[in-house]
């Protein structure tokens, strides 16, 4: 089993969208996939998968209130996928979010322990991929997901904030943790990916990140992606979109990825 | 884990003792038992060093002619002959003359404590249970030296673990697993306690 977190320095880079669609693409191909929403401040997987309120959440599992079998919902059969697609949602109630903000170090230590236990269980149950949709930036819940993962996909936009922030993360977070990473640029202005500008862009990215991470690719900004209003997983509902075609290529690269530590 | 070290001279008199385990019976009481064992095992054991089990602990005895060196440890192969010889010969090199002259309770023998504490590797010394000073959360893991990260994560997942299980899970030697776990204890990120004969590391 391979475990990866999808993380970014800044918010809104497309982590959740990519995590959900990658999970769906993988499950469609026949892989058994589990995906977990670990963004407790801004839960979103439930909206994306169009799941109404639930009785138990990732929060409860991390607090050891429920078992791992209770927290994961199998939605693979709903969408007639050939592989399993198990999703764990984070509690979107405002009260729960507030509660989450007040958690101390001890709780987060228990949380990481629980995540590691879950990883072990899923591995035993024969899952192929375990995906963690992380909160952006650096704090307990995001670092927990990175520590638990075998590698991290960093999603960045083409702007200087993200460039600098990502470089920092590589030097000060992934590096010391000895974690492999893949860097994916999302919402790239399509013009930048054409002709001369494309060569220039690749050159610039290479200069900044070569040797520190593997370049996973560039995803253009597609105006029709937000049309689903963030409540559909396009790989499941509109698999013919160019966005999904591109993501399928990205998914193949992830599957084929090899890391020195493997 | 080494619990205690005794140096005996002929006639079974204990001239030096060092206990790392406050709960161990009075070293002098124990030494009479040990000296009996020592004189017995001199004939029985021959050259190879081997722990004799007694009361859940293992007693290692080496005959160094002028003195007999005794080490009490938790496991049957925790004490190597190199280590025990090193201890005995070191004692002789310092106090051999005094021993030859029949001196048996010199205060200077106590100076050997300091020497001994340096001779025995830190991870082999028994110490009472230690509580972690700081939680081992993910931010703490970021700061740990590289070699400790895997074992730290294992410990975080299991919450408590023996060095044996850690070695098995990580596919490393027992020696390495003990060394790494002890490092975590020294950094204040893990605790150590005794349960039965097992040393348990915990967070
Ligand atoms: N390639 C793309 N083209 C156009 N829009 C995109 C693309 N990728 C993501 N988006 C849109 O960007 C918005 C933010 O995406 P998403 O919520 O997935 O980001 P996030 O990184 O998870 O955010 P947060 O940091 O808040 O968790 C969504 O409206 C989504 O539809
Ligand atoms: Mg998100």
CSV table of C-alpha atoms and ligand atoms in Angstrom, one decimal:
chain,number,residue,atom,x,y,z
A,1,UNK,CA,0.0,0.0,0.0
A,2,UNK,CA,1.1,3.5,-0.7
A,3,UNK,CA,0.2,6.4,1.6
A,4,UNK,CA,0.3,9.9,0.4
A,5,UNK,CA,-0.8,13.3,1.7
A,6,UNK,CA,-1.8,16.1,-0.5
A,7,UNK,CA,-0.5,19.3,1.0
A,8,UNK,CA,0.3,22.9,0.1
A,9,UNK,CA,1.8,25.9,1.6
A,10,UNK,CA,-1.1,28.2,0.8
A,11,UNK,CA,-4.8,27.4,0.9
A,12,UNK,CA,-7.0,27.0,-2.1
A,13,UNK,CA,-4.5,25.4,-4.5
A,14,UNK,CA,-6.8,22.6,-5.3
A,15,UNK,CA,-5.7,19.9,-2.9
A,16,UNK,CA,-9.2,18.6,-2.0
A,17,UNK,CA,-10.4,18.6,-5.7
A,18,UNK,CA,-7.3,16.7,-6.7
A,19,UNK,CA,-7.3,14.3,-3.8
A,20,UNK,CA,-10.9,13.3,-4.5
A,21,UNK,CA,-10.5,13.0,-8.2
A,22,UNK,CA,-7.3,11.1,-8.0
A,23,UNK,CA,-8.9,8.7,-5.5
A,24,UNK,CA,-11.9,8.2,-7.9
A,25,UNK,CA,-9.6,7.6,-10.9
A,26,UNK,CA,-7.6,5.1,-8.9
A,27,UNK,CA,-10.7,3.2,-7.7
A,28,UNK,CA,-12.1,3.3,-11.3
A,29,UNK,CA,-9.0,1.5,-12.4
A,30,UNK,CA,-9.6,-1.2,-9.9
A,31,UNK,CA,-7.4,-0.1,-7.0
A,32,UNK,CA,-8.7,-0.2,-3.5
A,33,UNK,CA,-8.5,3.3,-2.2
A,34,UNK,CA,-9.2,5.0,1.2
A,35,UNK,CA,-9.3,8.8,1.4
A,36,UNK,CA,-9.4,10.8,4.6
A,37,UNK,CA,-10.4,14.5,5.1
A,38,UNK,CA,-7.9,15.7,7.7
A,39,UNK,CA,-8.7,19.4,7.2
A,40,UNK,CA,-10.6,19.9,10.5
A,41,UNK,CA,-10.7,23.6,10.2
A,42,UNK,CA,-12.4,23.5,6.8
A,43,UNK,CA,-13.9,20.1,6.1
A,44,UNK,CA,-14.8,19.7,2.5
A,45,UNK,CA,-14.8,16.1,1.3
A,46,UNK,CA,-18.4,15.6,2.4
A,47,UNK,CA,-19.5,18.4,0.2
A,48,UNK,CA,-17.5,17.2,-2.7
A,49,UNK,CA,-18.8,13.7,-2.5
A,50,UNK,CA,-22.3,15.0,-1.8
A,51,UNK,CA,-22.7,13.1,1.4
A,52,UNK,CA,-25.3,14.3,3.9
A,53,UNK,CA,-24.5,14.5,7.6
A,54,UNK,CA,-23.1,11.5,9.2
A,55,UNK,CA,-23.0,10.0,12.6
A,56,UNK,CA,-19.2,9.6,12.8
A,57,UNK,CA,-16.3,11.5,11.6
A,58,UNK,CA,-12.5,11.3,11.4
A,59,UNK,CA,-12.4,13.5,14.4
A,60,UNK,CA,-14.1,10.8,16.5
A,61,UNK,CA,-11.7,8.2,15.3
A,62,UNK,CA,-8.7,10.3,16.2
A,63,UNK,CA,-10.2,10.8,19.6
A,64,UNK,CA,-10.6,7.1,19.9
A,65,UNK,CA,-14.4,7.3,20.2
A,66,UNK,CA,-15.1,5.1,17.2
A,67,UNK,CA,-13.4,2.2,15.4
A,68,UNK,CA,-11.7,2.6,12.0
A,69,UNK,CA,-14.4,0.5,10.4
A,70,UNK,CA,-17.0,3.0,11.5
A,71,UNK,CA,-15.4,6.1,10.2
A,72,UNK,CA,-14.9,5.0,6.6
A,73,UNK,CA,-17.8,5.0,4.3
A,74,UNK,CA,-17.7,2.8,1.2
A,75,UNK,CA,-18.9,4.8,-1.8
A,76,UNK,CA,-17.4,2.6,-4.4
A,77,UNK,CA,-20.5,0.6,-4.9
A,78,UNK,CA,-22.7,3.8,-5.3
A,79,UNK,CA,-20.7,4.8,-8.3
A,80,UNK,CA,-20.1,1.3,-9.6
A,81,UNK,CA,-16.3,1.5,-9.4
A,82,UNK,CA,-14.2,-1.6,-9.9
A,83,UNK,CA,-12.1,-0.9,-6.8
A,84,UNK,CA,-13.1,0.1,-3.3
A,85,UNK,CA,-13.4,3.8,-2.5
A,86,UNK,CA,-13.6,4.4,1.2
A,87,UNK,CA,-14.0,7.9,2.5
A,88,UNK,CA,-13.5,9.3,5.9
A,89,UNK,CA,-15.1,12.7,6.5
A,90,UNK,CA,-14.2,15.4,8.9
A,91,UNK,CA,-16.9,17.0,11.1
A,92,UNK,CA,-18.2,20.1,9.4
A,93,UNK,CA,-20.3,21.3,12.4
A,94,UNK,CA,-19.1,24.7,13.6
A,95,UNK,CA,-19.0,23.4,17.2
A,96,UNK,CA,-16.7,20.5,16.1
A,97,UNK,CA,-14.4,22.9,14.3
A,98,UNK,CA,-14.2,25.1,17.4
A,99,UNK,CA,-13.5,22.1,19.5
A,100,UNK,CA,-10.8,21.0,17.2
A,101,UNK,CA,-9.1,24.4,17.4
A,102,UNK,CA,-8.7,23.9,21.1
A,103,UNK,CA,-7.0,20.5,21.0
A,104,UNK,CA,-3.6,20.4,22.7
A,105,UNK,CA,-0.3,18.6,21.8
A,106,UNK,CA,-1.4,15.6,23.7
A,107,UNK,CA,-4.5,15.2,21.5
A,108,UNK,CA,-2.5,15.6,18.4
A,109,UNK,CA,-0.1,13.0,19.6
A,110,UNK,CA,-3.0,10.6,20.0
A,111,UNK,CA,-4.2,11.7,16.6
A,112,UNK,CA,-1.0,10.7,14.8
A,113,UNK,CA,-0.9,7.5,16.7
A,114,UNK,CA,-4.5,6.7,15.5
A,115,UNK,CA,-3.5,7.6,11.9
A,116,UNK,CA,-0.6,5.2,12.0
A,117,UNK,CA,-2.9,2.5,13.4
A,118,UNK,CA,-5.4,3.2,10.6
A,119,UNK,CA,-2.6,3.0,8.0
A,120,UNK,CA,-1.5,-0.4,9.4
A,121,UNK,CA,-5.1,-1.7,9.4
A,122,UNK,CA,-5.8,-0.6,5.8
A,123,UNK,CA,-2.5,-2.1,4.7
A,124,UNK,CA,-3.6,-5.4,6.3
A,125,UNK,CA,-6.9,-5.2,4.6
A,126,UNK,CA,-5.2,-5.0,1.3
A,127,UNK,CA,-5.8,-1.4,0.3
A,128,UNK,CA,-3.6,-0.1,-2.5
A,129,UNK,CA,-3.7,3.6,-1.7
A,130,UNK,CA,-4.3,5.7,1.4
A,131,UNK,CA,-4.8,9.3,0.6
A,132,UNK,CA,-4.8,12.1,3.1
A,133,UNK,CA,-6.4,15.4,2.1
A,134,UNK,CA,-4.5,17.8,4.3
A,135,UNK,CA,-5.0,21.3,5.6
A,136,UNK,CA,-2.6,23.9,4.1
A,137,UNK,CA,0.4,25.3,5.9
A,138,UNK,CA,2.2,24.1,8.9
A,139,UNK,CA,0.4,23.1,12.0
A,140,UNK,CA,-0.3,19.9,13.9
A,141,UNK,CA,-2.9,18.4,11.7
A,142,UNK,CA,-1.0,18.9,8.4
A,143,UNK,CA,2.3,17.8,9.9
A,144,UNK,CA,0.6,14.7,11.2
A,145,UNK,CA,-0.5,13.7,7.7
A,146,UNK,CA,2.9,14.3,6.3
A,147,UNK,CA,4.6,12.2,9.0
A,148,UNK,CA,2.1,9.4,8.4
A,149,UNK,CA,2.6,9.4,4.6
A,150,UNK,CA,5.2,7.6,2.5
A,151,UNK,CA,5.3,10.6,0.2
A,152,UNK,CA,3.6,13.9,-0.2
A,153,UNK,CA,2.1,15.6,-3.3
A,154,UNK,CA,2.7,19.3,-2.9
A,155,UNK,CA,0.2,21.4,-4.8
A,156,UNK,CA,1.3,24.9,-5.7
A,157,UNK,CA,0.2,27.7,-7.9
A,158,UNK,CA,2.5,29.6,-10.2
A,159,UNK,CA,3.1,32.6,-8.0
A,160,UNK,CA,5.9,33.9,-5.8
A,161,UNK,CA,4.2,33.2,-2.5
A,162,UNK,CA,3.8,29.6,-3.4
A,163,UNK,CA,7.3,29.3,-4.8
A,164,UNK,CA,8.9,30.6,-1.7
A,165,UNK,CA,6.6,28.8,0.7
A,166,UNK,CA,7.1,25.5,-1.1
A,167,UNK,CA,10.8,26.0,-1.1
A,168,UNK,CA,10.6,26.6,2.7
A,169,UNK,CA,8.5,23.5,3.3
A,170,UNK,CA,11.0,21.4,1.3
A,171,UNK,CA,13.9,22.6,3.3
A,172,UNK,CA,12.4,22.8,6.7
A,173,UNK,CA,9.6,20.2,6.8
A,174,UNK,CA,9.8,17.4,4.2
A,175,UNK,CA,13.6,17.5,4.2
A,176,UNK,CA,14.1,16.9,8.0
A,177,UNK,CA,11.3,14.3,7.9
A,178,UNK,CA,13.1,12.5,5.2
A,179,UNK,CA,9.9,12.4,3.2
A,180,UNK,CA,9.8,12.2,-0.6
A,181,UNK,CA,7.7,14.7,-2.4
A,182,UNK,CA,6.2,15.3,-5.8
A,183,UNK,CA,5.4,18.8,-6.9
A,184,UNK,CA,2.3,19.5,-8.9
A,185,UNK,CA,1.4,23.0,-10.2
A,186,UNK,CA,-2.3,23.6,-10.5
A,187,UNK,CA,-4.4,26.3,-11.9
A,188,UNK,CA,-1.7,27.3,-14.3
A,189,UNK,CA,-2.7,30.0,-16.7
A,190,UNK,CA,-3.0,28.1,-20.0
A,191,UNK,CA,-0.9,30.7,-21.9
A,192,UNK,CA,2.0,29.8,-19.7
A,193,UNK,CA,2.0,26.3,-20.9
A,194,UNK,CA,2.3,27.2,-24.6
A,195,UNK,CA,5.3,27.4,-26.8
A,196,UNK,CA,8.1,29.6,-25.5
A,197,UNK,CA,6.6,30.5,-22.1
A,198,UNK,CA,6.3,26.8,-21.4
A,199,UNK,CA,10.0,26.3,-21.8
A,200,UNK,CA,10.7,29.3,-19.7
A,201,UNK,CA,8.4,28.0,-17.0
A,202,UNK,CA,10.0,24.6,-16.9
A,203,UNK,CA,13.4,26.3,-16.7
A,204,UNK,CA,12.4,28.4,-13.8
A,205,UNK,CA,10.8,25.5,-11.9
A,206,UNK,CA,13.9,23.4,-12.5
A,207,UNK,CA,16.2,26.1,-11.2
A,208,UNK,CA,14.2,26.4,-8.0
A,209,UNK,CA,13.3,22.9,-7.2
A,210,UNK,CA,15.7,20.5,-9.0
A,211,UNK,CA,17.2,17.9,-6.7
A,212,UNK,CA,14.7,18.8,-3.9
A,213,UNK,CA,11.5,17.2,-5.3
A,214,UNK,CA,10.1,15.4,-8.3
A,215,UNK,CA,8.1,17.5,-10.7
A,216,UNK,CA,4.8,15.8,-11.2
A,217,UNK,CA,3.5,18.2,-13.8
A,218,UNK,CA,1.4,21.3,-14.6
A,219,UNK,CA,-2.4,21.3,-14.6
A,220,UNK,CA,-4.0,24.2,-16.4
A,221,UNK,CA,-6.7,26.3,-14.9
A,222,UNK,CA,-10.0,25.1,-16.4
A,223,UNK,CA,-12.9,27.4,-16.1
A,224,UNK,CA,-15.4,24.6,-16.1
A,225,UNK,CA,-13.8,22.9,-13.0
A,226,UNK,CA,-15.6,25.1,-10.5
A,227,UNK,CA,-18.9,24.8,-12.4
A,228,UNK,CA,-19.8,21.8,-10.3
A,229,UNK,CA,-19.8,24.3,-7.4
A,230,UNK,CA,-17.5,22.0,-5.4
A,231,UNK,CA,-20.1,19.4,-5.0
A,232,UNK,CA,-19.2,16.8,-7.5
A,233,UNK,CA,-16.2,14.7,-8.1
A,234,UNK,CA,-15.8,15.2,-11.8
A,235,UNK,CA,-13.9,12.0,-12.4
A,236,UNK,CA,-17.1,10.3,-11.4
A,237,UNK,CA,-19.7,12.6,-12.9
A,238,UNK,CA,-18.0,14.0,-16.0
A,239,UNK,CA,-15.1,11.8,-16.8
A,240,UNK,CA,-14.7,13.1,-20.3
A,241,UNK,CA,-13.6,16.6,-19.3
A,242,UNK,CA,-10.0,17.6,-20.4
A,243,UNK,CA,-9.3,18.3,-16.7
A,244,UNK,CA,-9.9,14.6,-15.9
A,245,UNK,CA,-7.9,13.5,-19.0
A,246,UNK,CA,-5.0,15.5,-17.7
A,247,UNK,CA,-5.5,14.1,-14.2
A,248,UNK,CA,-5.4,10.6,-15.5
A,249,UNK,CA,-2.0,11.3,-16.9
A,250,UNK,CA,-0.9,12.6,-13.5
A,251,UNK,CA,-2.3,9.6,-11.8
A,252,UNK,CA,-0.2,7.3,-14.0
A,253,UNK,CA,2.8,9.3,-13.1
A,254,UNK,CA,2.0,8.8,-9.4
A,255,UNK,CA,1.6,5.1,-9.8
A,256,UNK,CA,4.8,4.8,-11.7
A,257,UNK,CA,6.7,7.1,-9.2
A,258,UNK,CA,9.8,5.6,-7.6
A,259,UNK,CA,11.5,7.1,-4.7
A,260,UNK,CA,15.1,6.5,-3.6
A,261,UNK,CA,13.9,5.3,-0.2
A,262,UNK,CA,11.4,2.6,-1.6
B,1,UNK,CA,19.9,-4.1,31.2
B,2,UNK,CA,22.7,-4.4,33.8
B,3,UNK,CA,21.4,-4.2,37.3
B,4,UNK,CA,24.6,-4.5,39.3
B,5,UNK,CA,28.3,-5.2,39.3
B,6,UNK,CA,30.3,-6.9,42.0
B,7,UNK,CA,34.0,-7.5,42.4
B,8,UNK,CA,34.9,-10.4,44.8
B,9,UNK,CA,38.3,-11.4,46.0
B,10,UNK,CA,39.4,-14.9,47.1
B,11,UNK,CA,37.3,-16.2,49.9
B,12,UNK,CA,34.3,-14.7,48.3
B,13,UNK,CA,34.7,-11.3,50.0
B,14,UNK,CA,33.0,-8.5,48.1
B,15,UNK,CA,35.3,-5.5,47.8
B,16,UNK,CA,33.3,-3.5,45.4
B,17,UNK,CA,29.6,-3.2,44.5
B,18,UNK,CA,27.7,-1.0,42.2
B,19,UNK,CA,23.9,-1.3,41.9
B,20,UNK,CA,22.0,0.5,39.2
B,21,UNK,CA,18.7,-0.8,40.5
B,22,UNK,CA,17.5,0.7,43.7
B,23,UNK,CA,15.0,-2.1,44.2
B,24,UNK,CA,17.7,-4.8,44.1
B,25,UNK,CA,18.2,-6.5,47.4
B,26,UNK,CA,21.0,-5.1,49.5
B,27,UNK,CA,24.2,-5.7,47.5
B,28,UNK,CA,26.0,-7.2,50.5
B,29,UNK,CA,23.2,-9.6,51.2
B,30,UNK,CA,23.2,-10.6,47.6
B,31,UNK,CA,26.9,-10.9,47.4
B,32,UNK,CA,27.0,-13.8,49.8
B,33,UNK,CA,24.7,-15.7,47.4
B,34,UNK,CA,26.8,-14.5,44.4
B,35,UNK,CA,30.0,-15.6,46.0
B,36,UNK,CA,28.6,-19.0,46.6
B,37,UNK,CA,27.7,-19.1,43.0
B,38,UNK,CA,31.0,-17.8,41.9
B,39,UNK,CA,33.1,-20.5,43.7
B,40,UNK,CA,30.7,-23.1,42.4
B,41,UNK,CA,30.8,-21.9,38.8
B,42,UNK,CA,34.5,-21.5,38.7
B,43,UNK,CA,34.7,-25.2,38.3
B,44,UNK,CA,31.5,-25.7,36.4
B,45,UNK,CA,31.7,-23.0,33.7
B,46,UNK,CA,35.1,-23.2,32.1
B,47,UNK,CA,36.0,-20.5,29.7
B,48,UNK,CA,32.7,-19.4,28.1
B,49,UNK,CA,30.6,-16.8,29.7
B,50,UNK,CA,27.0,-17.6,30.2
B,51,UNK,CA,24.3,-16.1,32.3
B,52,UNK,CA,22.9,-18.2,35.1
B,53,UNK,CA,19.3,-17.6,35.8
B,54,UNK,CA,18.3,-16.8,39.3
B,55,UNK,CA,15.2,-15.2,40.5
B,56,UNK,CA,14.3,-13.8,37.1
B,57,UNK,CA,17.7,-12.2,36.6
B,58,UNK,CA,20.9,-13.5,35.0
B,59,UNK,CA,24.2,-13.7,36.8
B,60,UNK,CA,27.4,-13.5,34.8
B,61,UNK,CA,30.6,-14.6,36.5
B,62,UNK,CA,34.1,-14.3,35.1
B,63,UNK,CA,37.2,-15.5,36.9
B,64,UNK,CA,40.0,-12.9,36.6
B,65,UNK,CA,42.4,-14.8,38.9
B,66,UNK,CA,43.0,-12.0,41.4
B,67,UNK,CA,39.3,-11.1,41.4
B,68,UNK,CA,36.0,-12.6,40.3
B,69,UNK,CA,33.8,-10.2,38.4
B,70,UNK,CA,30.0,-10.6,38.7
B,71,UNK,CA,27.4,-8.8,36.6
B,72,UNK,CA,23.7,-9.1,37.2
B,73,UNK,CA,21.6,-8.4,34.1
B,74,UNK,CA,18.1,-8.9,32.8
B,75,UNK,CA,18.8,-11.1,29.7
B,76,UNK,CA,20.8,-14.2,29.1
B,77,UNK,CA,23.1,-12.6,26.5
B,78,UNK,CA,23.3,-9.0,27.6
B,79,UNK,CA,26.8,-9.2,28.9
B,80,UNK,CA,29.6,-10.0,26.6
B,81,UNK,CA,32.8,-11.6,27.8
B,82,UNK,CA,34.6,-8.5,26.4
B,83,UNK,CA,32.7,-6.3,28.7
B,84,UNK,CA,33.0,-8.4,31.8
B,85,UNK,CA,36.8,-8.9,31.2
B,86,UNK,CA,37.2,-5.2,30.6
B,87,UNK,CA,35.6,-4.5,34.0
B,88,UNK,CA,37.6,-7.1,35.9
B,89,UNK,CA,40.9,-6.3,34.3
B,90,UNK,CA,40.4,-2.6,34.8
B,91,UNK,CA,39.8,-3.1,38.5
B,92,UNK,CA,42.9,-5.2,38.8
B,93,UNK,CA,45.0,-2.6,36.9
B,94,UNK,CA,44.0,0.0,39.4
B,95,UNK,CA,43.8,-1.9,42.6
B,96,UNK,CA,45.7,-5.2,42.0
B,97,UNK,CA,48.5,-4.2,44.4
B,98,UNK,CA,46.1,-3.5,47.2
B,99,UNK,CA,44.3,-6.8,46.6
B,100,UNK,CA,47.6,-8.7,46.6
B,101,UNK,CA,48.4,-7.1,50.0
B,102,UNK,CA,45.2,-8.4,51.3
B,103,UNK,CA,43.4,-5.1,51.7
B,104,UNK,CA,39.7,-5.7,51.5
B,105,UNK,CA,37.8,-2.5,52.4
B,106,UNK,CA,39.6,0.5,51.2
B,107,UNK,CA,37.6,3.6,50.5
B,108,UNK,CA,39.5,4.1,47.3
B,109,UNK,CA,37.8,1.1,45.8
B,110,UNK,CA,34.7,3.3,45.6
B,111,UNK,CA,36.5,5.4,43.0
B,112,UNK,CA,35.9,2.5,40.7
B,113,UNK,CA,32.2,3.5,40.5
B,114,UNK,CA,33.1,6.4,38.3
B,115,UNK,CA,35.2,4.2,36.1
B,116,UNK,CA,32.6,1.6,35.8
B,117,UNK,CA,29.9,4.0,34.9
B,118,UNK,CA,31.9,5.0,31.9
B,119,UNK,CA,32.8,1.4,31.0
B,120,UNK,CA,29.2,0.2,30.7
B,121,UNK,CA,27.4,1.6,27.7
B,122,UNK,CA,24.6,3.9,28.7
B,123,UNK,CA,21.9,1.7,27.1
B,124,UNK,CA,22.9,-1.3,29.1
B,125,UNK,CA,22.6,0.4,32.5
B,126,UNK,CA,19.4,-0.3,34.3
B,127,UNK,CA,17.7,2.9,35.5
B,128,UNK,CA,14.5,3.2,37.2
B,129,UNK,CA,11.4,4.1,35.2
B,130,UNK,CA,11.8,7.3,33.3
B,131,UNK,CA,8.9,9.4,32.3
B,132,UNK,CA,9.0,11.3,28.9
B,133,UNK,CA,9.6,15.0,29.5
B,134,UNK,CA,7.9,16.1,26.4
B,135,UNK,CA,5.2,14.6,24.1
B,136,UNK,CA,6.4,12.9,21.0
B,137,UNK,CA,4.0,14.6,18.6
B,138,UNK,CA,4.5,15.2,14.9
B,139,UNK,CA,6.3,18.5,15.4
B,140,UNK,CA,8.7,16.8,17.7
B,141,UNK,CA,9.3,14.1,15.1
B,142,UNK,CA,10.3,16.8,12.6
B,143,UNK,CA,13.1,17.9,14.9
B,144,UNK,CA,14.4,14.5,15.7
B,145,UNK,CA,17.7,13.2,14.2
B,146,UNK,CA,17.0,11.3,11.0
B,147,UNK,CA,17.9,7.9,12.4
B,148,UNK,CA,15.3,8.2,15.2
B,149,UNK,CA,12.3,9.1,13.0
B,150,UNK,CA,11.2,5.6,12.1
B,151,UNK,CA,11.4,4.2,15.5
B,152,UNK,CA,9.7,7.3,16.9
B,153,UNK,CA,6.8,6.7,14.5
B,154,UNK,CA,6.6,3.1,15.5
B,155,UNK,CA,6.5,4.1,19.1
B,156,UNK,CA,3.9,6.7,18.5
B,157,UNK,CA,1.7,4.1,16.7
B,158,UNK,CA,2.2,1.4,19.3
B,159,UNK,CA,2.4,3.8,22.3
B,160,UNK,CA,4.5,1.3,24.2
B,161,UNK,CA,6.9,-1.3,22.8
B,162,UNK,CA,9.8,-3.5,23.9
B,163,UNK,CA,13.1,-3.2,22.1
B,164,UNK,CA,12.6,-6.7,20.7
B,165,UNK,CA,9.3,-5.8,19.0
B,166,UNK,CA,10.8,-2.6,17.7
B,167,UNK,CA,13.7,-4.5,16.2
B,168,UNK,CA,11.4,-7.0,14.6
B,169,UNK,CA,9.1,-4.4,13.2
B,170,UNK,CA,11.8,-2.3,11.7
B,171,UNK,CA,14.0,-5.2,10.7
B,172,UNK,CA,17.0,-3.9,12.6
B,173,UNK,CA,19.2,-5.6,15.2
B,174,UNK,CA,18.2,-5.7,18.8
B,175,UNK,CA,21.3,-3.8,19.7
B,176,UNK,CA,20.4,-1.0,17.3
B,177,UNK,CA,16.8,-0.9,18.5
B,178,UNK,CA,17.8,-0.6,22.1
B,179,UNK,CA,20.3,2.1,21.2
B,180,UNK,CA,17.7,4.2,19.3
B,181,UNK,CA,15.1,3.8,22.0
B,182,UNK,CA,17.5,4.8,24.7
B,183,UNK,CA,18.3,7.9,22.6
B,184,UNK,CA,14.7,8.8,22.6
B,185,UNK,CA,14.6,8.4,26.4
B,186,UNK,CA,17.7,10.6,26.7
B,187,UNK,CA,16.1,13.2,24.6
B,188,UNK,CA,13.1,13.2,26.9
B,189,UNK,CA,10.7,12.1,24.2
B,190,UNK,CA,10.1,8.5,25.4
B,191,UNK,CA,9.8,6.9,28.8
B,192,UNK,CA,11.1,3.6,30.0
B,193,UNK,CA,9.6,1.3,32.6
B,194,UNK,CA,10.0,-2.3,33.7
B,195,UNK,CA,7.1,-4.8,33.4
B,196,UNK,CA,8.1,-8.2,34.7
B,197,UNK,CA,11.4,-8.9,33.0
B,198,UNK,CA,10.6,-6.7,30.0
B,199,UNK,CA,11.8,-3.2,29.5
B,200,UNK,CA,9.0,-1.2,28.0
B,201,UNK,CA,9.5,2.0,26.2
B,202,UNK,CA,6.5,4.3,26.0
B,203,UNK,CA,5.2,7.7,25.0
C,1,LIG,N1,-7.3,23.0,-12.3
C,1,LIG,C1,-8.3,23.8,-11.9
C,1,LIG,N2,-8.9,24.7,-12.7
C,1,LIG,C2,-9.9,25.5,-12.2
C,1,LIG,N3,-10.3,25.5,-11.0
C,1,LIG,C3,-9.7,24.6,-10.1
C,1,LIG,C4,-8.7,23.7,-10.5
C,1,LIG,N4,-8.3,23.0,-9.4
C,1,LIG,C5,-9.1,23.4,-8.4
C,1,LIG,N5,-10.0,24.3,-8.8
C,1,LIG,C6,-11.0,25.1,-8.0
C,1,LIG,O1,-10.3,25.8,-6.9
C,1,LIG,C7,-11.1,25.9,-5.8
C,1,LIG,C8,-10.3,25.5,-4.5
C,1,LIG,O2,-10.1,24.0,-4.6
C,1,LIG,P1,-9.9,23.1,-3.4
C,1,LIG,O3,-11.0,23.4,-2.4
C,1,LIG,O4,-9.8,21.8,-3.9
C,1,LIG,O5,-8.5,23.7,-2.8
C,1,LIG,P2,-7.8,23.3,-1.5
C,1,LIG,O6,-6.4,23.4,-1.7
C,1,LIG,O7,-8.3,22.0,-1.0
C,1,LIG,O8,-8.3,24.4,-0.5
C,1,LIG,P3,-8.1,24.5,1.1
C,1,LIG,O9,-6.6,24.9,1.3
C,1,LIG,O10,-9.0,25.6,1.5
C,1,LIG,O11,-8.4,23.1,1.6
C,1,LIG,C9,-12.3,25.0,-6.1
C,1,LIG,O12,-13.4,25.9,-6.4
C,1,LIG,C10,-11.9,24.2,-7.2
C,1,LIG,O13,-13.0,23.8,-8.0
C,2,LIG,MG1,-9.1,21.4,1.0
